[in-house]
Coordinates of C-alpha atoms in Angstrom, one line a residue:
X1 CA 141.2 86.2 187.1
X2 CA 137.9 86.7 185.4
X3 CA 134.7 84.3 184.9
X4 CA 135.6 84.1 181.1
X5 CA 139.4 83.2 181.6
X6 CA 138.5 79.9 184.3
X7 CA 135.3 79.0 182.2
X8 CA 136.2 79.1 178.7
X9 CA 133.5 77.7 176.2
X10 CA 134.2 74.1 175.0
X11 CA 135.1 74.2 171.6
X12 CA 132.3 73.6 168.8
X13 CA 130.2 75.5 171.1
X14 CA 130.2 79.1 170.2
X15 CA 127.6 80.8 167.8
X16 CA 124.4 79.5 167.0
X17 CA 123.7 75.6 168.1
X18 CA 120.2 73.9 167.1
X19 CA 117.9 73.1 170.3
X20 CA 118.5 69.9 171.9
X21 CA 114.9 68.2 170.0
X22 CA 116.3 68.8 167.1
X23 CA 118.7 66.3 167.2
X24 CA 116.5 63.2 168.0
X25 CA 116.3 61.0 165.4
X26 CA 112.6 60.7 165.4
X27 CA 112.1 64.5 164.2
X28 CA 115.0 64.1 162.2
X29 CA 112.8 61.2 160.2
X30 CA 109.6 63.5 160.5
X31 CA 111.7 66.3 158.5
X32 CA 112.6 63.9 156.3
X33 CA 108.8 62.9 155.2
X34 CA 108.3 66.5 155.1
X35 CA 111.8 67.5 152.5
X36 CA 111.0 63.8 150.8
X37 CA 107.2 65.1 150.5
X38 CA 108.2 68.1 148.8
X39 CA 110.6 66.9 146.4
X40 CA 107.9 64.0 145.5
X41 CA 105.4 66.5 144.2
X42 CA 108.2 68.9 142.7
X43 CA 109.2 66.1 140.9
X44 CA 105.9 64.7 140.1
X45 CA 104.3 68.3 139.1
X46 CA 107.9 68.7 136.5
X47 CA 107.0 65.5 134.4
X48 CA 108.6 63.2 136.7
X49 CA 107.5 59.5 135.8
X50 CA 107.9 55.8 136.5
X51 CA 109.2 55.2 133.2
X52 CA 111.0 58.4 133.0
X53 CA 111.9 60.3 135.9
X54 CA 113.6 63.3 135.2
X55 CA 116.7 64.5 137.3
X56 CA 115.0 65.0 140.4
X57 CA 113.1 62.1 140.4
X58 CA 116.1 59.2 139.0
X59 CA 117.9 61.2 142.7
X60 CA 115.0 60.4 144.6
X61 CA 114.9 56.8 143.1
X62 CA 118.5 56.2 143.4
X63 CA 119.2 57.5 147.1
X64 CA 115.8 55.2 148.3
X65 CA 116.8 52.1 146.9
X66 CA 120.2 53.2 148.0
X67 CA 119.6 52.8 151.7
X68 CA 117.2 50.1 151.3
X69 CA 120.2 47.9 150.0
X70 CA 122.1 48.9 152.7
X71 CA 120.0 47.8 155.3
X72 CA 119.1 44.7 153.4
X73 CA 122.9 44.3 153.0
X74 CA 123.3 43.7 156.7
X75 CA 120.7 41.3 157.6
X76 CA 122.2 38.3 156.5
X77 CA 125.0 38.5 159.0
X78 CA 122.8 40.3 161.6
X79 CA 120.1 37.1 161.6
X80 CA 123.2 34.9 161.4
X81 CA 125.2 35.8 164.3
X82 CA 122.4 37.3 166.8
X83 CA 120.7 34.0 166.3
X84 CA 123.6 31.9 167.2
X85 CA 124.5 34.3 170.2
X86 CA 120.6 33.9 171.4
X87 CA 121.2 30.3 171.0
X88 CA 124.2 30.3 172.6
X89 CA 123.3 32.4 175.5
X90 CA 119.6 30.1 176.0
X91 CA 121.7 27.7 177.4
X92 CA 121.9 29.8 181.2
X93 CA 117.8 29.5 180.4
X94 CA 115.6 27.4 181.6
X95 CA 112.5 28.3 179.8
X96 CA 113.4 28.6 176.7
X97 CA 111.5 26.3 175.0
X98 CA 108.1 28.2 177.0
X99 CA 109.3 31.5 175.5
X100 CA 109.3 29.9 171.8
X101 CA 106.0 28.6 172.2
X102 CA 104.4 31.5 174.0
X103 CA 105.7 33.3 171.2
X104 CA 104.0 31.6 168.6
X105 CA 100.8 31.9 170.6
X106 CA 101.0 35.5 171.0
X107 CA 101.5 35.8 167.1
X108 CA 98.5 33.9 166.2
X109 CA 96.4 35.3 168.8
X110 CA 97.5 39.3 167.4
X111 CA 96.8 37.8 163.7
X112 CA 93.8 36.3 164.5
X113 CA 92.2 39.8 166.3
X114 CA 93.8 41.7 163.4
X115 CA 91.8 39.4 160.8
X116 CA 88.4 40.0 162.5
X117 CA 88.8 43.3 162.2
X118 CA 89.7 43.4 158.8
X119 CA 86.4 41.0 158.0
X120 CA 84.4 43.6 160.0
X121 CA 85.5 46.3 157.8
X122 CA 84.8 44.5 154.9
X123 CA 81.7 43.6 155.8
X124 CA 80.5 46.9 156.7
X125 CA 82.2 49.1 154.1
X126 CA 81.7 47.1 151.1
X127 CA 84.9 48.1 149.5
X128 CA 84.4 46.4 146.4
X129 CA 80.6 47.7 145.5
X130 CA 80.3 50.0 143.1
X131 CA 84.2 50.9 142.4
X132 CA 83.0 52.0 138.4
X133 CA 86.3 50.0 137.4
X134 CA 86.2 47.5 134.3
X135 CA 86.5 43.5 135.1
X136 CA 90.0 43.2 132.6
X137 CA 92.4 43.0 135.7
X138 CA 94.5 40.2 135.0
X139 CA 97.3 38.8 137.6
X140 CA 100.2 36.9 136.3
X141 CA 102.5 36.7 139.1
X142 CA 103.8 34.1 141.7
X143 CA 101.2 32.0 144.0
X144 CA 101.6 31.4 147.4
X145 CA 101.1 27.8 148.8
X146 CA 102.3 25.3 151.4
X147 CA 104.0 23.0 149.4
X148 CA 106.5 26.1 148.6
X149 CA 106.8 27.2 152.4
X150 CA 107.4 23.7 153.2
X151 CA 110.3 23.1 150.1
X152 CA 111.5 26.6 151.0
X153 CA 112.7 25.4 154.5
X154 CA 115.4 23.3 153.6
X155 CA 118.4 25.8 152.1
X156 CA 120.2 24.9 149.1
X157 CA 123.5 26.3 149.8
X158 CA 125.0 27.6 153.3
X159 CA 123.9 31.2 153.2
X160 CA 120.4 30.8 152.1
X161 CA 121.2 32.5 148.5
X162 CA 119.2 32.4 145.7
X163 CA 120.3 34.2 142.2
X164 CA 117.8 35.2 139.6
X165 CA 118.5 35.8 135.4
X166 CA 115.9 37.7 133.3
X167 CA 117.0 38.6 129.5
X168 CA 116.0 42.0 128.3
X169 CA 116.7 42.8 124.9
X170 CA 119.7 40.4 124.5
X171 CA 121.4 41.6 127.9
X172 CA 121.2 39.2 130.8
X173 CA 121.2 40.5 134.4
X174 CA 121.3 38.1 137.3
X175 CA 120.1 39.3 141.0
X176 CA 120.9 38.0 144.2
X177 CA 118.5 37.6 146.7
X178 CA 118.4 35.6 150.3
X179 CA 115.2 34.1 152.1
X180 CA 115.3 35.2 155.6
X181 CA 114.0 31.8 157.0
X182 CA 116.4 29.6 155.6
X183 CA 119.1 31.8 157.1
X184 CA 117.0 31.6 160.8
X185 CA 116.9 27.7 159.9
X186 CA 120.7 27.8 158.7
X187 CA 121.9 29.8 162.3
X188 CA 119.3 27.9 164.6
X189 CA 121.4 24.3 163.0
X190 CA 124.7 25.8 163.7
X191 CA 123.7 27.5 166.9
X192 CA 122.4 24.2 168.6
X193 CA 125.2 22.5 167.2
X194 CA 127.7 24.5 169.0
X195 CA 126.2 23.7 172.1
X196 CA 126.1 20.4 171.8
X197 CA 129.8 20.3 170.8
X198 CA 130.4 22.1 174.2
X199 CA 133.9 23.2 174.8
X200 CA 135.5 23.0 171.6
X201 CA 133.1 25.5 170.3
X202 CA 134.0 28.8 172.7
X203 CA 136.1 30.5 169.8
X204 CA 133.7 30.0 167.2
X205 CA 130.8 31.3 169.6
X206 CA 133.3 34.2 170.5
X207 CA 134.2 34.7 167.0
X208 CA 130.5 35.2 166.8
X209 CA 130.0 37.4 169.6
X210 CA 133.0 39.8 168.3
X211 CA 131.3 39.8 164.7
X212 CA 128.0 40.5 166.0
X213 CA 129.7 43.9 167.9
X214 CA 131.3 44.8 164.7
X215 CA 128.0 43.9 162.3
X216 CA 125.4 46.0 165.2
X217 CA 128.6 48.8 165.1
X218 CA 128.2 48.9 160.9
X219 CA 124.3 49.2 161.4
X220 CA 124.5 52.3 163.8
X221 CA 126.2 53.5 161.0
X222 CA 123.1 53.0 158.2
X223 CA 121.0 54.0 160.4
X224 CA 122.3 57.3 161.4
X225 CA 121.6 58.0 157.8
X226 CA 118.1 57.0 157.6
X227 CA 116.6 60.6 157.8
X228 CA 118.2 61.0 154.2
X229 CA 116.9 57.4 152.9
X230 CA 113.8 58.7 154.0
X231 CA 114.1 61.6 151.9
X232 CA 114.4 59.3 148.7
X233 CA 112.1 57.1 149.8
X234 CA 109.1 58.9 150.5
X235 CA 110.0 61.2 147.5
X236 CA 110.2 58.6 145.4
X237 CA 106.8 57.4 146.4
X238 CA 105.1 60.3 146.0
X239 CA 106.5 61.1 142.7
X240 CA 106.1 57.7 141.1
X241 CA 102.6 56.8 142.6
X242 CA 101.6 60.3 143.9
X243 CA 98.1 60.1 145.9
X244 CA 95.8 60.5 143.0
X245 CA 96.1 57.1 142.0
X246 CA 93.8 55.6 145.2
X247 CA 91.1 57.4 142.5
X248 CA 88.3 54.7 142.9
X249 CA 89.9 52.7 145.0
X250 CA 89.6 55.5 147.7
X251 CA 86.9 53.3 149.7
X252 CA 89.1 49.8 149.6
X253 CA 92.2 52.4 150.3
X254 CA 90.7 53.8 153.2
X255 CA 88.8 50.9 154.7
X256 CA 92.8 49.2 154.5
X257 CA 94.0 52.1 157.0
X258 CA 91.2 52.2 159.1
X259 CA 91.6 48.3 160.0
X260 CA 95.8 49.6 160.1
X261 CA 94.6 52.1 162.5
X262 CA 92.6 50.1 164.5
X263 CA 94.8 47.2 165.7
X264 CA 98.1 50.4 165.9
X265 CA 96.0 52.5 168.0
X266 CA 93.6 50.6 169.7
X267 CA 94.5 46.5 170.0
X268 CA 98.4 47.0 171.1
X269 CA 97.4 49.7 173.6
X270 CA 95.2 47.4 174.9
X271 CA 97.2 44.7 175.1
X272 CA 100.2 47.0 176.9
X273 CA 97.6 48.5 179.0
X274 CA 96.3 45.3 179.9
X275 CA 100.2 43.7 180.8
X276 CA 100.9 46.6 183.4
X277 CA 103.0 48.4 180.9
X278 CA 103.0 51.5 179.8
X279 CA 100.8 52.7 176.0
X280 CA 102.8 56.2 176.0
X281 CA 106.7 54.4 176.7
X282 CA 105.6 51.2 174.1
X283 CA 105.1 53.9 171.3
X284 CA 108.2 56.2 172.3
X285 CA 110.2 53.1 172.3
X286 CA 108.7 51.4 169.2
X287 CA 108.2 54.7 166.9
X288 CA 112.1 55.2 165.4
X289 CA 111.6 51.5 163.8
X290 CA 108.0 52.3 162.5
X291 CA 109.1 55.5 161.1
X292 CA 111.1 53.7 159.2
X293 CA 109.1 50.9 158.5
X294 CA 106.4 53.4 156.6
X295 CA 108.9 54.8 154.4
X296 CA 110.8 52.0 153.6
X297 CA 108.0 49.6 153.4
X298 CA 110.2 46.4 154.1
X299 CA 110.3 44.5 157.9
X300 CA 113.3 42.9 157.0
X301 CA 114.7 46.0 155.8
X302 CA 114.0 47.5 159.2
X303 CA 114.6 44.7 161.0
X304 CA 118.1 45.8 162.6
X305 CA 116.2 48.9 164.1
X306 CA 113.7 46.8 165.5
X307 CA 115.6 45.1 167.0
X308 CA 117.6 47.2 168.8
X309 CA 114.3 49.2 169.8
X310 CA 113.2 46.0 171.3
X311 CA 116.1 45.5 173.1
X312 CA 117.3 48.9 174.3
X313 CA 113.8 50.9 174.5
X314 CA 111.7 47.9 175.3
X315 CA 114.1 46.1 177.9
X316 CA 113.4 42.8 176.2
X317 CA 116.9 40.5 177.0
X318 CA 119.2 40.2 173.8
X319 CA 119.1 36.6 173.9
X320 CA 115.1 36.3 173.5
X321 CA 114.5 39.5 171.4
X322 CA 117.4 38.5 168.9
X323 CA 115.4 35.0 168.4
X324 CA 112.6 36.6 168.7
X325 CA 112.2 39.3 166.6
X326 CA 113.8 37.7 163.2
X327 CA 111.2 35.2 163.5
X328 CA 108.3 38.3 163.8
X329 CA 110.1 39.9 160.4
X330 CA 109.1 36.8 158.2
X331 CA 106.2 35.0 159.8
X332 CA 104.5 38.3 162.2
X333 CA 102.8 40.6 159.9
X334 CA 99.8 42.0 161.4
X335 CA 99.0 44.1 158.1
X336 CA 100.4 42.2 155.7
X337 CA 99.0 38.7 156.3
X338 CA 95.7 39.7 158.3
X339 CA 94.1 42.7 157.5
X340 CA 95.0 43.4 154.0
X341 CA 93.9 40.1 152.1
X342 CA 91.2 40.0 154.5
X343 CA 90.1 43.0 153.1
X344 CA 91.3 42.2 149.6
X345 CA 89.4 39.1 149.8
X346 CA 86.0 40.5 150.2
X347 CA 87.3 43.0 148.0
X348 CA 87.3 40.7 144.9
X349 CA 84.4 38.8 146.0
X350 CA 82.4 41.7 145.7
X351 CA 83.7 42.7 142.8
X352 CA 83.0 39.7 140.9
X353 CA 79.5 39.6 142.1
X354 CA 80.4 36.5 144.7
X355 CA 78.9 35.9 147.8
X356 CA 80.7 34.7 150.9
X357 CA 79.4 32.1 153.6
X358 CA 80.5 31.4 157.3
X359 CA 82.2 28.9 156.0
X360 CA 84.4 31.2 153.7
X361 CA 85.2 33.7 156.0
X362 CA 86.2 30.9 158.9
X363 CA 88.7 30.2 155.7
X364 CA 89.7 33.7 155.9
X365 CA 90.6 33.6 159.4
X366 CA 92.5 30.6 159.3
X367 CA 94.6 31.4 156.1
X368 CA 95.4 34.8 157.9
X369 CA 96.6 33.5 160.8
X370 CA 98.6 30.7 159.2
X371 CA 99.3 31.6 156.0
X372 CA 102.0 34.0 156.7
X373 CA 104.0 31.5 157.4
X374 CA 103.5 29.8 154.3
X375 CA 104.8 33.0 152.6
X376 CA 107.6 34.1 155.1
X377 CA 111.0 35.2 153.8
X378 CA 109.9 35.0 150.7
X379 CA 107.1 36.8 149.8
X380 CA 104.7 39.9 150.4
X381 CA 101.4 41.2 150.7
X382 CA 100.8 40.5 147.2
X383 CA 101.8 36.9 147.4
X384 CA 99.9 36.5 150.8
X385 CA 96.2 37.3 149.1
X386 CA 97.2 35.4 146.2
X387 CA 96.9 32.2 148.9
X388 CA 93.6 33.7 150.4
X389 CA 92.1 33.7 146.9
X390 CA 93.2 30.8 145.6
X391 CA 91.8 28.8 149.0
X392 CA 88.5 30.6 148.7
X393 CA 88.4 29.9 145.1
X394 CA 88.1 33.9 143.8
X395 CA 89.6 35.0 140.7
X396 CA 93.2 35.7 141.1
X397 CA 92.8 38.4 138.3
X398 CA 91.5 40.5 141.1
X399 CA 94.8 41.0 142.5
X400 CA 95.7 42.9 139.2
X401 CA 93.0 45.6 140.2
X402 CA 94.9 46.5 143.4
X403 CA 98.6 46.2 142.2
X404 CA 98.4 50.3 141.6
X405 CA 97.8 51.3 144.9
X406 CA 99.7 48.4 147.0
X407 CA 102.4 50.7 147.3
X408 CA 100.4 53.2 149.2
X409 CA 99.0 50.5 151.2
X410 CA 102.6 48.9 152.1
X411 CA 103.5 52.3 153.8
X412 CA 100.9 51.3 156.4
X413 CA 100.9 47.9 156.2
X414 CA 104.7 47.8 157.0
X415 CA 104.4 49.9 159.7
X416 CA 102.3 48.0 161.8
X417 CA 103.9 44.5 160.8
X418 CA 107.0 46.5 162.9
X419 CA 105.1 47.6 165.7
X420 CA 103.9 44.0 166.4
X421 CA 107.1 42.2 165.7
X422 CA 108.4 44.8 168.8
X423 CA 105.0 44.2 170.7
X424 CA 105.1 40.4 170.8
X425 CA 108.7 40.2 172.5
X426 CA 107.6 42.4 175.4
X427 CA 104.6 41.2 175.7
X428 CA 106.3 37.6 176.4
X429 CA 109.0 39.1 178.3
X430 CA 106.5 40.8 180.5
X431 CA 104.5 37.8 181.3
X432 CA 107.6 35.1 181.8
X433 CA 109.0 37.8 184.1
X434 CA 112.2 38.4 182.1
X435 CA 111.5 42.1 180.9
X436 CA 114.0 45.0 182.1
X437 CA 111.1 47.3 183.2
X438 CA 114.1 49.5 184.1
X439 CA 114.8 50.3 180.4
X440 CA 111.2 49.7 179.6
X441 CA 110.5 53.1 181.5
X442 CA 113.3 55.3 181.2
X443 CA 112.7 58.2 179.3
X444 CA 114.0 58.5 175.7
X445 CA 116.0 60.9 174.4
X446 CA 114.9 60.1 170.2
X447 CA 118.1 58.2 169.4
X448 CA 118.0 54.5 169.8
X449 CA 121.5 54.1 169.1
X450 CA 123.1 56.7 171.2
X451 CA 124.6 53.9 173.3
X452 CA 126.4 52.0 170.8
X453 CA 129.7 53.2 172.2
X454 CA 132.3 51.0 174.5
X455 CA 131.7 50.4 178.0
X456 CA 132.6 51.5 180.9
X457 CA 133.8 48.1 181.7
X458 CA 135.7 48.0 178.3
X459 CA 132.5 46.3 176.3
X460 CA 130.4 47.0 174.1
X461 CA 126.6 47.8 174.2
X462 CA 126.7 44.5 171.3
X463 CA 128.0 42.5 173.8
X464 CA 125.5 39.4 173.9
X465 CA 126.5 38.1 177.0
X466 CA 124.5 41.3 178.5
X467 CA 121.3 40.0 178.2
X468 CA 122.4 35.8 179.8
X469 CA 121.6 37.7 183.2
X470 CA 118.4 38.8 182.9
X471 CA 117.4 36.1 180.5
X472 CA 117.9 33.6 183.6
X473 CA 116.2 35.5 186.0
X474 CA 119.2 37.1 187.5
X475 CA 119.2 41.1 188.3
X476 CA 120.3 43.3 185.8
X477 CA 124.0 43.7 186.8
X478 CA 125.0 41.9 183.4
X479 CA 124.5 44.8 181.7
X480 CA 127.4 47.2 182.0
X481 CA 126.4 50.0 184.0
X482 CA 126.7 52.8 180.9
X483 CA 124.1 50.4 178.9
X484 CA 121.3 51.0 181.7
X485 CA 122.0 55.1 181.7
X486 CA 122.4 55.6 178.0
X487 CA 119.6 52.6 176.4
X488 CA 117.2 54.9 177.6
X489 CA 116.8 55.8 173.5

């Protein structure tokens, strides 16, 4: 009996096998920007335009907005049932009602350090002095006020749908759309409402619970694609836009990232550092979702990988971060709604010649810390300065100057939107003594998905009722016992 004959190699084994790093999903995504690079410029460099991409670029364009409407596809019924499960499961909680409002606080309080910064920049960079670019920008898109936030609360049909027609050349074309907050105001109604109807209500809410497994089982599925969204995303970028067009908007452009930078690299760490947690795991944990966020420059779009991130590289409990972390996707956005029309703003006042008081920055500060609310679910970045303008009395025709390079900006801004809407959870988790410091600091193997399989136990890693143990205070031993080996994605 030889070695060979009682140790035969496991099929699928023999030959030539990639090394093991090149299977984590995070360098599968950093390949991606690099392919999606190259095909952007090839494209770009062969005639490739907005208005007529060749073949190259109408593949890039179609395979981006591909995956985005997949991931956009699953929201609805991701925000739907995870908040009524979180509802459901905040009953075995106590403090529930401290963990909405400490989130909240710890929102404003990241928005408001995140506007400072970006008023410091713009102070000291003067991005809109001496740009060379004629005053004929004009701006004729959507506003943002309160009146809207406040009318856009109250859903006018059950899923939170809104349709669209535009007529182009005789041919009508209706889209579909959804605001995000009425479906979080939609599933917080029905979610209370099941507890108060008590027993009667245990086969909707585990009706619920079983769509939720099957919804998060879909999503591993998109997700284990995104290395080849990316590809068409960041192609597509590059080959529409390509980097030339920052031209003289290079000082605005980079004065943006450096405040991006800034409150990325220096404000979370320092906030992690400063909560006894760990600045090397929070990036490890967060970076699949930001990845992601960069090249597909949509929170909500991300928002199923951010949430699991949160959850199973975080250790935040399912039933706060799947509250939690819908409500960061329309109303926490760091670099959306505080340092770019921060920025912007003194952007346009210099331009135009206009000079700022206290007063008017204070009025910066507060619009940035409030105002994304006012344009959650609904809107962008784009819609967010529009309200910082239009409170400080600029001209609104100065947003038309920087609608060429937004897209380049919404790569960052994006990106750290995500990384807060991951930090907040923790942060609160950490500090009401609810976070799973066991997942927290496990080491990661790049895949934050690898334990969306069934159970030990015969669950799944979707199974809700996993995080009702630690949520209460209770030990970990809710979680079935291959969900604290494998979540260390």
């Amino acid at each position: 009996m030889t070695t060979q004959t009682s140790t035969p190699a496991p099929a699928g084994k023999t030959g030539f096998q990639l090394p093991k790093w090149a299977g984590s999903f995070g360098f599968q995504i950093i390949a991606a920007l690099i392919i999606g690079l190259g095909l952007g410029l090839l494209a770009k460099y062969t005639g490739s335009t907005k208005a007529n991409p060749n073949a190259l670029g109408a593949t890039l364009q179609t395979i981006g907005s591909s995956y985005v409407s997949l991931l956009q596809t699953a929201v609805v019924p991701l925000i739907f049932t995870a908040v009524v499960s979180s509802i459901s499961n905040l009953r075995a909680v106590s403090n529930a009602a401290r963990l909405a409002w400490n989130t909240l606080l710890w929102f404003a309080i990241t928005s408001l350090i995140a506007v400072l910064i970006g008023i410091g920049l713009g102070v000291l960079l003067q991005p809109g002095a001496g740009t060379g670019i004629s005053q004929d920008a004009k701006y004729a898109g959507k506003s943002g006020d309160w009146w809207a936030f406040l009318t856009g609360l109250f859903p006018k049909n059950f899923l939170g749908l809104g349709a669209s027609t535009t007529v182009t050349d005789g041919v009508a074309t209706t889209a579909v759309s959804f605001n995000v907050l009425q479906i979080l105001v939609i599933a917080i109604a029905v979610g209370i409402a099941a507890l108060k109807v008590g027993k009667a209500a245990e086969p909707f809410l585990a009706l619920n619970a079983s769509a939720l497994a099957v919804i998060q089982k879909v999503l591993w599925w998109i997700i284990r694609i995104a290395p080849l969204g990316t590809v068409g995303l960041i192609g597509n970028a590059v080959a529409v836009y390509g980097w030339d067009t920052i031209g003289s908007l290079g000082k605005f452009t980079v004065a943006i990232y450096i405040g991006l930078a800034l409150v990325l690299f220096v404000v979370y760490p320092v906030l992690v550092r400063s909560h006894g947690l760990s600045v090397r795991q929070y990036f490890s944990g967060v970076w699949p979702a930001v990845q992601l966020a960069f090249v597909s420059r949509s929170s909500i779009g991300t928002l199923p990988l951010t949430q699991r991130v949160t959850e199973r590289n975080l250790g935040v409990p399912r039933a706060y971060a799947s509250f939690a972390v819908p409500l960061g996707a329309t109303t926490k956005m760091d670099g959306c709604a505080a340092i770019y029309p921060a920025v912007a703003a003194i952007f346009v006042a210099q331009f135009f010649g206009i000079q700022l008081d206290f007063t008017q920055y204070l009025l910066i500060a507060l619009v940035s810390v409030l105002g994304s609310a006012a344009t959650a679910g609904t809107t962008g970045a784009v819609v967010m300065l529009t309200l910082t303008l239009s409170t400080l009395g600029l001209p609104l025709a100065g947003v038309g100057l920087l609608l060429a390079i937004d897209p380049i900006l919404d790569m960052g801004r994006t990106a750290v939107n995500v990384a807060g809407q991951a930090l907040i959870p923790a942060i609160v988790a950490k500090r009401q003594g609810i976070l799973d410091e066991t997942l927290y600091n496990a080491p990661r193997n790049g895949d934050p998905f690898s334990d969306d399989v069934d159970g030990v136990d015969g669950t799944t890693a979707a199974d809700p009722s996993a995080a009702a143990a630690p949520a209460s205070g209770a030990p970990a031993a809710g979680r079935d016992e291959r969900e604290l080996v494998d979540a260390k994605a």
